PDB file of C-alpha atoms in Angstrom:
ATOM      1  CA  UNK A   1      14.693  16.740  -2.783  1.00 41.00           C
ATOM      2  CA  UNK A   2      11.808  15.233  -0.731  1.00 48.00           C
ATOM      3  CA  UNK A   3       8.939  16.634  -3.389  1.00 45.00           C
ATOM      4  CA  UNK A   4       7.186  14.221  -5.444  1.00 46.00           C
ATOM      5  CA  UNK A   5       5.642  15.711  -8.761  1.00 45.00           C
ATOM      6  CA  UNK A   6       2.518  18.293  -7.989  1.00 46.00           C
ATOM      7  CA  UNK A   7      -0.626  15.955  -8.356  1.00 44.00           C
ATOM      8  CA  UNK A   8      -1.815  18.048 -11.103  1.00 49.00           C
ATOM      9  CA  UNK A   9       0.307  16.931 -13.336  1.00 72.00           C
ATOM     10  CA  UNK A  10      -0.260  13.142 -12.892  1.00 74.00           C
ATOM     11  CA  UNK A  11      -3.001  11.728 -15.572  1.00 89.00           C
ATOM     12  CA  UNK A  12      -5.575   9.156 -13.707  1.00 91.00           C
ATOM     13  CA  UNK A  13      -3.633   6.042 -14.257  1.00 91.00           C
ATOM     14  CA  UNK A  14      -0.429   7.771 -12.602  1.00 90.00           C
ATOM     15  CA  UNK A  15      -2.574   9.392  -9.806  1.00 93.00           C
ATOM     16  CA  UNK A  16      -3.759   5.667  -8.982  1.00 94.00           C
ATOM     17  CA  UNK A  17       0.153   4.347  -9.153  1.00 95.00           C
ATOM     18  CA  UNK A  18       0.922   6.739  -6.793  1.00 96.00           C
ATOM     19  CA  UNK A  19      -1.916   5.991  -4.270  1.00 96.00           C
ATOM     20  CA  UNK A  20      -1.064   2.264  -4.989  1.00 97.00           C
ATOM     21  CA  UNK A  21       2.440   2.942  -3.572  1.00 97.00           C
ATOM     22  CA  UNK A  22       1.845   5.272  -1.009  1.00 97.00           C
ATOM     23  CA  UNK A  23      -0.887   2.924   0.528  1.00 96.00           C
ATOM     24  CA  UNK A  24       1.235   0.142   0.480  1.00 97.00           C
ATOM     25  CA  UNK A  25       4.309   2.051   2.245  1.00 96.00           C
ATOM     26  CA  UNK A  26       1.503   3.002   4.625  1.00 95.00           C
ATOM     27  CA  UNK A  27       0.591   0.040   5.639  1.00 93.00           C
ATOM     28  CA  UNK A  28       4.415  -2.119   5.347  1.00 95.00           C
ATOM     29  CA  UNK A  29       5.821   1.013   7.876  1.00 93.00           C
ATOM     30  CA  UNK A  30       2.861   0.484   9.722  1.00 90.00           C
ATOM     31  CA  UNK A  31       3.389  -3.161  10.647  1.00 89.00           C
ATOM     32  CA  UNK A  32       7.205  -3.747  10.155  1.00 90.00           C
ATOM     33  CA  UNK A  33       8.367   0.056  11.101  1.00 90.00           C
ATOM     34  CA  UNK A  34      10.101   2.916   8.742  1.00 93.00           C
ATOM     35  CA  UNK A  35      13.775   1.343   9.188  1.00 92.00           C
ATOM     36  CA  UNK A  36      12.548  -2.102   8.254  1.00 94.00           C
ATOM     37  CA  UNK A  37      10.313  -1.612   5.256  1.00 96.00           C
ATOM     38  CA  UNK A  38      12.718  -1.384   2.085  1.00 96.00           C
ATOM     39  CA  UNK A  39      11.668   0.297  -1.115  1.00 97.00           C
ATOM     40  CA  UNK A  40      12.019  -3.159  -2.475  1.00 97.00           C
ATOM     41  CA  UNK A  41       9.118  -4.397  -0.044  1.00 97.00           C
ATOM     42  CA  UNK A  42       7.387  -1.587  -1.330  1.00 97.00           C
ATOM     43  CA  UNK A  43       7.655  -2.502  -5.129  1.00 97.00           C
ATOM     44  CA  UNK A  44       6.274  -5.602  -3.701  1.00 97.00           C
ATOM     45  CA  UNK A  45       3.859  -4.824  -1.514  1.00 97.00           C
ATOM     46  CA  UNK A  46       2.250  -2.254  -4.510  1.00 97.00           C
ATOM     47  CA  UNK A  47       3.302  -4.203  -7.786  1.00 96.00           C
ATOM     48  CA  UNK A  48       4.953  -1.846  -9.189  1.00 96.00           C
ATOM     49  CA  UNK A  49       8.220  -0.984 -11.013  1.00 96.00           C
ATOM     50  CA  UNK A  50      11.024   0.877  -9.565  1.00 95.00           C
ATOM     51  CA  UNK A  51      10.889   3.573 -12.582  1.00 95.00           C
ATOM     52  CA  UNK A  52       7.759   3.962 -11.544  1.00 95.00           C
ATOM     53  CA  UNK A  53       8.371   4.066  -7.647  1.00 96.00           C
ATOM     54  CA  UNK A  54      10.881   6.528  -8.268  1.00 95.00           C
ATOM     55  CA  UNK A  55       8.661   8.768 -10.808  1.00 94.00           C
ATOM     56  CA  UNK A  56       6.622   9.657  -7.832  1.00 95.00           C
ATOM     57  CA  UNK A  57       8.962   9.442  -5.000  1.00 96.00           C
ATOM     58  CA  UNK A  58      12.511  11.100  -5.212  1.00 94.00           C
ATOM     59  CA  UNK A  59      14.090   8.680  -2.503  1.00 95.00           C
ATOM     60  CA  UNK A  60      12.647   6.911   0.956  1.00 95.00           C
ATOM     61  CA  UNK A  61      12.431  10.350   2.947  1.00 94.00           C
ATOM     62  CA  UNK A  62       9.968  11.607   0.371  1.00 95.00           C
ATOM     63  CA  UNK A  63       8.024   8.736   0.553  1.00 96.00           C
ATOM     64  CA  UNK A  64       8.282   8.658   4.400  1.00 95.00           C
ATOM     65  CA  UNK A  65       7.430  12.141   4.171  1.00 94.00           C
ATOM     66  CA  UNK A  66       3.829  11.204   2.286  1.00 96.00           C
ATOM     67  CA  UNK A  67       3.035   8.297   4.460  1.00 95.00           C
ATOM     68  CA  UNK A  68       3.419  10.912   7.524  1.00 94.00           C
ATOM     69  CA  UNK A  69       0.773  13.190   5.711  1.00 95.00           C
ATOM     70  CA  UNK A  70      -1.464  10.437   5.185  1.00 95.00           C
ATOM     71  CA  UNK A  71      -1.404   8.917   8.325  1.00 94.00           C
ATOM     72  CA  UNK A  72      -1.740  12.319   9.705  1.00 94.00           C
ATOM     73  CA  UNK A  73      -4.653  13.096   7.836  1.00 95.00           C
ATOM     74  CA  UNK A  74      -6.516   9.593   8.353  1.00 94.00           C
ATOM     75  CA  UNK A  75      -5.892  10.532  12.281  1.00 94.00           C
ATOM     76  CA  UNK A  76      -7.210  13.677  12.022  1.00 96.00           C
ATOM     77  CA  UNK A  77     -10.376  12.480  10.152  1.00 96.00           C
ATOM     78  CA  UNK A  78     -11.105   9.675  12.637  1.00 95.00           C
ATOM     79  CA  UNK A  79     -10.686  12.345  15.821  1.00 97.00           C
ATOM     80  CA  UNK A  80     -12.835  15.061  14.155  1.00 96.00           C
ATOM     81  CA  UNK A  81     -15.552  12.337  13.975  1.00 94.00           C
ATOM     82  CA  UNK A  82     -15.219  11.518  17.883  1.00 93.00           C
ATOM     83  CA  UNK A  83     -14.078  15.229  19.365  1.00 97.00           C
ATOM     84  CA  UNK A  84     -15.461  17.687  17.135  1.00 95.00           C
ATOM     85  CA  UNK A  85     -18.803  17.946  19.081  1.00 95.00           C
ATOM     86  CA  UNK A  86     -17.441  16.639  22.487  1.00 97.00           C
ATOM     87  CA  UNK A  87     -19.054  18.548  25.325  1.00 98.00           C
ATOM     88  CA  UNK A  88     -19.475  15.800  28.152  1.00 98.00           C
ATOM     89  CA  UNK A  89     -17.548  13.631  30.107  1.00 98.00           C
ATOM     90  CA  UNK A  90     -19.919  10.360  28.803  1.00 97.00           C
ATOM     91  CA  UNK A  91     -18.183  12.043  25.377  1.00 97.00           C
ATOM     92  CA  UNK A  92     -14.906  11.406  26.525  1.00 98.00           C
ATOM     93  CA  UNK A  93     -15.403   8.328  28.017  1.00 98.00           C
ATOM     94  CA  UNK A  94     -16.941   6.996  24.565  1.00 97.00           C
ATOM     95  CA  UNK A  95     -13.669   8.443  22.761  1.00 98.00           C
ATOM     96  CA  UNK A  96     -11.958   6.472  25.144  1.00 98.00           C
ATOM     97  CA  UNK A  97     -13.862   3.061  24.119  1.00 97.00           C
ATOM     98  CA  UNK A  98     -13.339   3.506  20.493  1.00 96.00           C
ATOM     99  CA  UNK A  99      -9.677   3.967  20.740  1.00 96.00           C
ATOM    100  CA  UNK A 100      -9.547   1.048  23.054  1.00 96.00           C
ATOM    101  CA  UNK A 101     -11.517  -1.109  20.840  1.00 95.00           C
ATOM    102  CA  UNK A 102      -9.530  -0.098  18.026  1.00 93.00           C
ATOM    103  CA  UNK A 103      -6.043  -1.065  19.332  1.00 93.00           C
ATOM    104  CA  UNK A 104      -7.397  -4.415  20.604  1.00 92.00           C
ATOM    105  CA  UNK A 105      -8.547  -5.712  17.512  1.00 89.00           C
ATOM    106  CA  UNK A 106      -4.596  -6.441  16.989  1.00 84.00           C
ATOM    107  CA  UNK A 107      -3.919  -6.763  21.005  1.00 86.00           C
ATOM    108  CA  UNK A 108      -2.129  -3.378  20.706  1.00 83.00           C
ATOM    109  CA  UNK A 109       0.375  -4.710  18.301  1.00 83.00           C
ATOM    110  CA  UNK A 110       1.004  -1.731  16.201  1.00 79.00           C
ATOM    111  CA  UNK A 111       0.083   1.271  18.466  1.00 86.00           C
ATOM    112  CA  UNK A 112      -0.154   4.454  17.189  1.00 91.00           C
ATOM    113  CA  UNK A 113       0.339   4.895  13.757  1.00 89.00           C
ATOM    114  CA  UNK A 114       1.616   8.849  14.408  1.00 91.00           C
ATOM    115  CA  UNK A 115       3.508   7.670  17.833  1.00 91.00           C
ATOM    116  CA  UNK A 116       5.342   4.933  16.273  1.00 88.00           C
ATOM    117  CA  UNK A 117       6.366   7.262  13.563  1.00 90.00           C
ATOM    118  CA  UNK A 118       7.765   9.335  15.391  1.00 90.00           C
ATOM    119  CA  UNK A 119      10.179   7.656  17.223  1.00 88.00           C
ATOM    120  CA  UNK A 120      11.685   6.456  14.048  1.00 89.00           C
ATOM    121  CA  UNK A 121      12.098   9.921  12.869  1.00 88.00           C
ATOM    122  CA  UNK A 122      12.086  12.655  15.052  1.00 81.00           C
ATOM    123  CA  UNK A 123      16.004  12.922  15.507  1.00 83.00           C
ATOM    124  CA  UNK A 124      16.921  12.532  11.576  1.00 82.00           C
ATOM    125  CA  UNK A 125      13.971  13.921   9.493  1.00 87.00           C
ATOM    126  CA  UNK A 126      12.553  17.079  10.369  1.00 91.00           C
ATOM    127  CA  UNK A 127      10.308  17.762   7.509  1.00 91.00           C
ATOM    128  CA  UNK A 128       8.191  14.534   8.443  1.00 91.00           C
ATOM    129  CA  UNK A 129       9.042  15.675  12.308  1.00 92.00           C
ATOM    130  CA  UNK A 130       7.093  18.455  11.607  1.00 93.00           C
ATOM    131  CA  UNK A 131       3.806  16.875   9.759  1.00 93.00           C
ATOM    132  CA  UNK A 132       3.565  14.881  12.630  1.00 94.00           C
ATOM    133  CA  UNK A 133       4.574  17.564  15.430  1.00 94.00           C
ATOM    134  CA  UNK A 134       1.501  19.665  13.661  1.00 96.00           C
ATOM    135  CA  UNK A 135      -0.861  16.693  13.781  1.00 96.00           C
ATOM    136  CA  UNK A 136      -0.176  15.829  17.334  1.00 96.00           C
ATOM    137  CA  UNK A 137      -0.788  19.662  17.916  1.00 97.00           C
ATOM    138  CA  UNK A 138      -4.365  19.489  16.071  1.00 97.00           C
ATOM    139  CA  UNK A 139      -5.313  16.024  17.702  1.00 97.00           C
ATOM    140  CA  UNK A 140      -4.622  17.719  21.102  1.00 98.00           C
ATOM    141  CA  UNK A 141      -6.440  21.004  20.089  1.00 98.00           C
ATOM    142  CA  UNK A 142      -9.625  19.403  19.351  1.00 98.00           C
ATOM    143  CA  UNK A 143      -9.372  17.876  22.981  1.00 98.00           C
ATOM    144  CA  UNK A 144      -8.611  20.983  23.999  1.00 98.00           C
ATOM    145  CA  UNK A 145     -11.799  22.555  22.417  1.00 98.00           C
ATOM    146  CA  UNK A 146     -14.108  19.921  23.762  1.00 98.00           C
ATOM    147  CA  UNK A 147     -12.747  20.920  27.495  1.00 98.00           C
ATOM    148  CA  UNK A 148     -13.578  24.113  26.621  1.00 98.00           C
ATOM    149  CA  UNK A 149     -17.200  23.538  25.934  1.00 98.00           C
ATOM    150  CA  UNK A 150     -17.453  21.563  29.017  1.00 98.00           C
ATOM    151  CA  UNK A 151     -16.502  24.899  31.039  1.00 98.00           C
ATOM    152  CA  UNK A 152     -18.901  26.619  28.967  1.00 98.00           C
ATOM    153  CA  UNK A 153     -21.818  24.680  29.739  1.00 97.00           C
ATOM    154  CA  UNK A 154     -21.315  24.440  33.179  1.00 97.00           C
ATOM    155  CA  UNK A 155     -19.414  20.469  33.128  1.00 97.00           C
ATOM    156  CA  UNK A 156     -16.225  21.280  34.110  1.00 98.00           C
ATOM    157  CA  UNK A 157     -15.018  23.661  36.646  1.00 98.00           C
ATOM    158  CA  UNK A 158     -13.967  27.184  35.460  1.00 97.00           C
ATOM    159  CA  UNK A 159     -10.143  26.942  37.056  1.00 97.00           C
ATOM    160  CA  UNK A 160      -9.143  24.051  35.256  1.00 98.00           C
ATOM    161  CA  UNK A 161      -6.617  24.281  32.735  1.00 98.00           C
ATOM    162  CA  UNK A 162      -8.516  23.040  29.046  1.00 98.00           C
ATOM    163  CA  UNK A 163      -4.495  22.667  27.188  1.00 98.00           C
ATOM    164  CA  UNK A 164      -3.010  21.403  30.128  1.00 98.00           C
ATOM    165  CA  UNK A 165      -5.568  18.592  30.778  1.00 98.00           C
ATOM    166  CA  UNK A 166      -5.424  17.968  26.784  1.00 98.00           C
ATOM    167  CA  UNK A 167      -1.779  17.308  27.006  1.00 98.00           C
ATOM    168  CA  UNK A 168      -1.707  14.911  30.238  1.00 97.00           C
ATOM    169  CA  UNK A 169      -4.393  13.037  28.392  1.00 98.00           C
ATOM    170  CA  UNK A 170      -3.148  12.916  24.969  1.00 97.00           C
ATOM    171  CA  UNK A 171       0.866  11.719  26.644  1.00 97.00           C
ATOM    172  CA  UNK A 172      -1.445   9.182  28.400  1.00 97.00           C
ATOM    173  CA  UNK A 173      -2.360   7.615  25.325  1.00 97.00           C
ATOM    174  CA  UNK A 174       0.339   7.905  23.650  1.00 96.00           C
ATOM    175  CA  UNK A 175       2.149   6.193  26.886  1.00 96.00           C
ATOM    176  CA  UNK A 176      -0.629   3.579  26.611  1.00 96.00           C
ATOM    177  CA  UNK A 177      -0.321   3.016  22.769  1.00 95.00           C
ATOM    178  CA  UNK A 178       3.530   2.246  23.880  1.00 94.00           C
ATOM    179  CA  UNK A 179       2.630   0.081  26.984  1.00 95.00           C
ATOM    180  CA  UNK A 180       0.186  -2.452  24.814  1.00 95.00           C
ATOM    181  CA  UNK A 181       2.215  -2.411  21.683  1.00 92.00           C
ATOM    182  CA  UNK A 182       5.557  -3.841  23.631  1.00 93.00           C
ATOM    183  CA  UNK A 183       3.162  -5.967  25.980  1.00 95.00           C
ATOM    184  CA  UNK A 184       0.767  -6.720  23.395  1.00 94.00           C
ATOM    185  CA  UNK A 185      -1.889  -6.452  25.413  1.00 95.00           C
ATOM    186  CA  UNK A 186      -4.237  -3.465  25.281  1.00 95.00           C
ATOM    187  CA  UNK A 187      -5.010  -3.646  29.303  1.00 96.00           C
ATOM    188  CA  UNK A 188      -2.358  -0.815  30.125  1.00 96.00           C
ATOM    189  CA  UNK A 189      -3.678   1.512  27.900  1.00 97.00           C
ATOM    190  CA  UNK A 190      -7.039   1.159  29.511  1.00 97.00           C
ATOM    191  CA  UNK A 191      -5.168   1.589  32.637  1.00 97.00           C
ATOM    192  CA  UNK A 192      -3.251   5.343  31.713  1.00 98.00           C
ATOM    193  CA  UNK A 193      -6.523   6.560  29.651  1.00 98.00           C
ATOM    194  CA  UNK A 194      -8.859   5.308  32.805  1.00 98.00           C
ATOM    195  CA  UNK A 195      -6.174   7.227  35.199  1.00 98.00           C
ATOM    196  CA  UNK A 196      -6.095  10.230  33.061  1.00 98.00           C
ATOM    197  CA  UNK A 197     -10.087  10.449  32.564  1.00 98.00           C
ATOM    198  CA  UNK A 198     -10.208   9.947  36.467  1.00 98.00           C
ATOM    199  CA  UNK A 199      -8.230  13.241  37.135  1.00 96.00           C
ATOM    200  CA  UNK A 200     -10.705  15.250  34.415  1.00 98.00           C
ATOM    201  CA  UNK A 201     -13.586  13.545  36.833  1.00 98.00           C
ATOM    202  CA  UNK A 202     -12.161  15.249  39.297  1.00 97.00           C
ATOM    203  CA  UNK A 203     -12.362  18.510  38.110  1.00 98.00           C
ATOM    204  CA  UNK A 204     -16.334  18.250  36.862  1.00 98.00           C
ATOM    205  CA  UNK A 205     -18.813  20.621  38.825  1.00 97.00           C
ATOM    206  CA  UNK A 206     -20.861  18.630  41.189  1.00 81.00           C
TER     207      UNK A 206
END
């Protein structure tokens, strides 16, 4: 059983263990990957026991399973901030710059925190499968949306295709993510979101 006990239950000093735990997993899978981080290095990593470790988390998978949700929702948060207005291609290219920035303040060394997920898990854990499946999903509807408002003010041109632009560009970054985590250099992920943003250019009205 993958549940953890309901947070409701949990008084403030076991709410705090918990985050504790889960924020260390977070960041150990993070850096080292799912397979490689041990329960152990968690216990470590968070200074806890392992009755307590296991008073929040049934087994790995559940924990897994909470690292995907917070990952997901730290994603989320961050791309509201950037896409949740966007309605110009200067918008896009800005979104572009932070991301950038972002993965080459470690020379693209961990790539995407969602993306690296889930090619650990995708073919043996479908309930954290699907938290990140829905995430991805979300992250490419608010692209989406921002196309959308570009047609509707005039920006982009009324025949192109708002999800199928999204999805190019969002398996462009994930492609680029890839590219500069194994190279560990952030240039090729310039190079697929610049070649991506290039074909939306094309589309624009005028």
């Amino acid at each position: 059983m993958k549940s953890a006990p309901r947070a409701a239950r949990l008084t403030a000093r076991g709410a705090a263990t918990r985050a504790r735990i889960l924020e260390a997993a977070a960041n150990l899978m993070h850096i080292k990957g799912i397979n490689a981080t041990t329960l152990d290095d968690v216990r470590a990593a968070s200074g806890t026991s392992k009755s307590q470790l296991y008073q929040h988390f049934a087994d790995k998978d559940a924990l897994v399973c909470a690292v995907a949700g917070l990952w997901a929702q730290r994603v989320l948060d961050r791309e509201q901030q950037h896409l949740e207005r966007l309605s110009s291609f200067s918008g896009l290219q800005r979104w572009r710059n932070v991301l950038v920035q972002l993965n080459g303040a470690q020379n693209g060394a961990h790539g995407c925190a969602l993306g690296s997920m889930a090619n650990e898990i995708a073919d043996h854990d479908e309930e954290a499968r699907a938290i990140l499946a829905a995430t991805f999903a979300s992250w490419q509807k608010l692209i989406a949306d921002g196309l959308r408002r570009m047609q509707d003010n005039g920006t982009l041109k009324p025949d192109a295709d708002p999800d199928q632009i999204a999805t190019g560009l969002m398996a462009a970054l994930q492609g680029g993510y890839l590219l500069a985590q194994t190279t560990r250099d952030v240039k090729p992920m310039e190079v697929a979101l610049d070649m991506a943003l290039s074909n939306i250019k094309s589309q624009l009205v005028g």
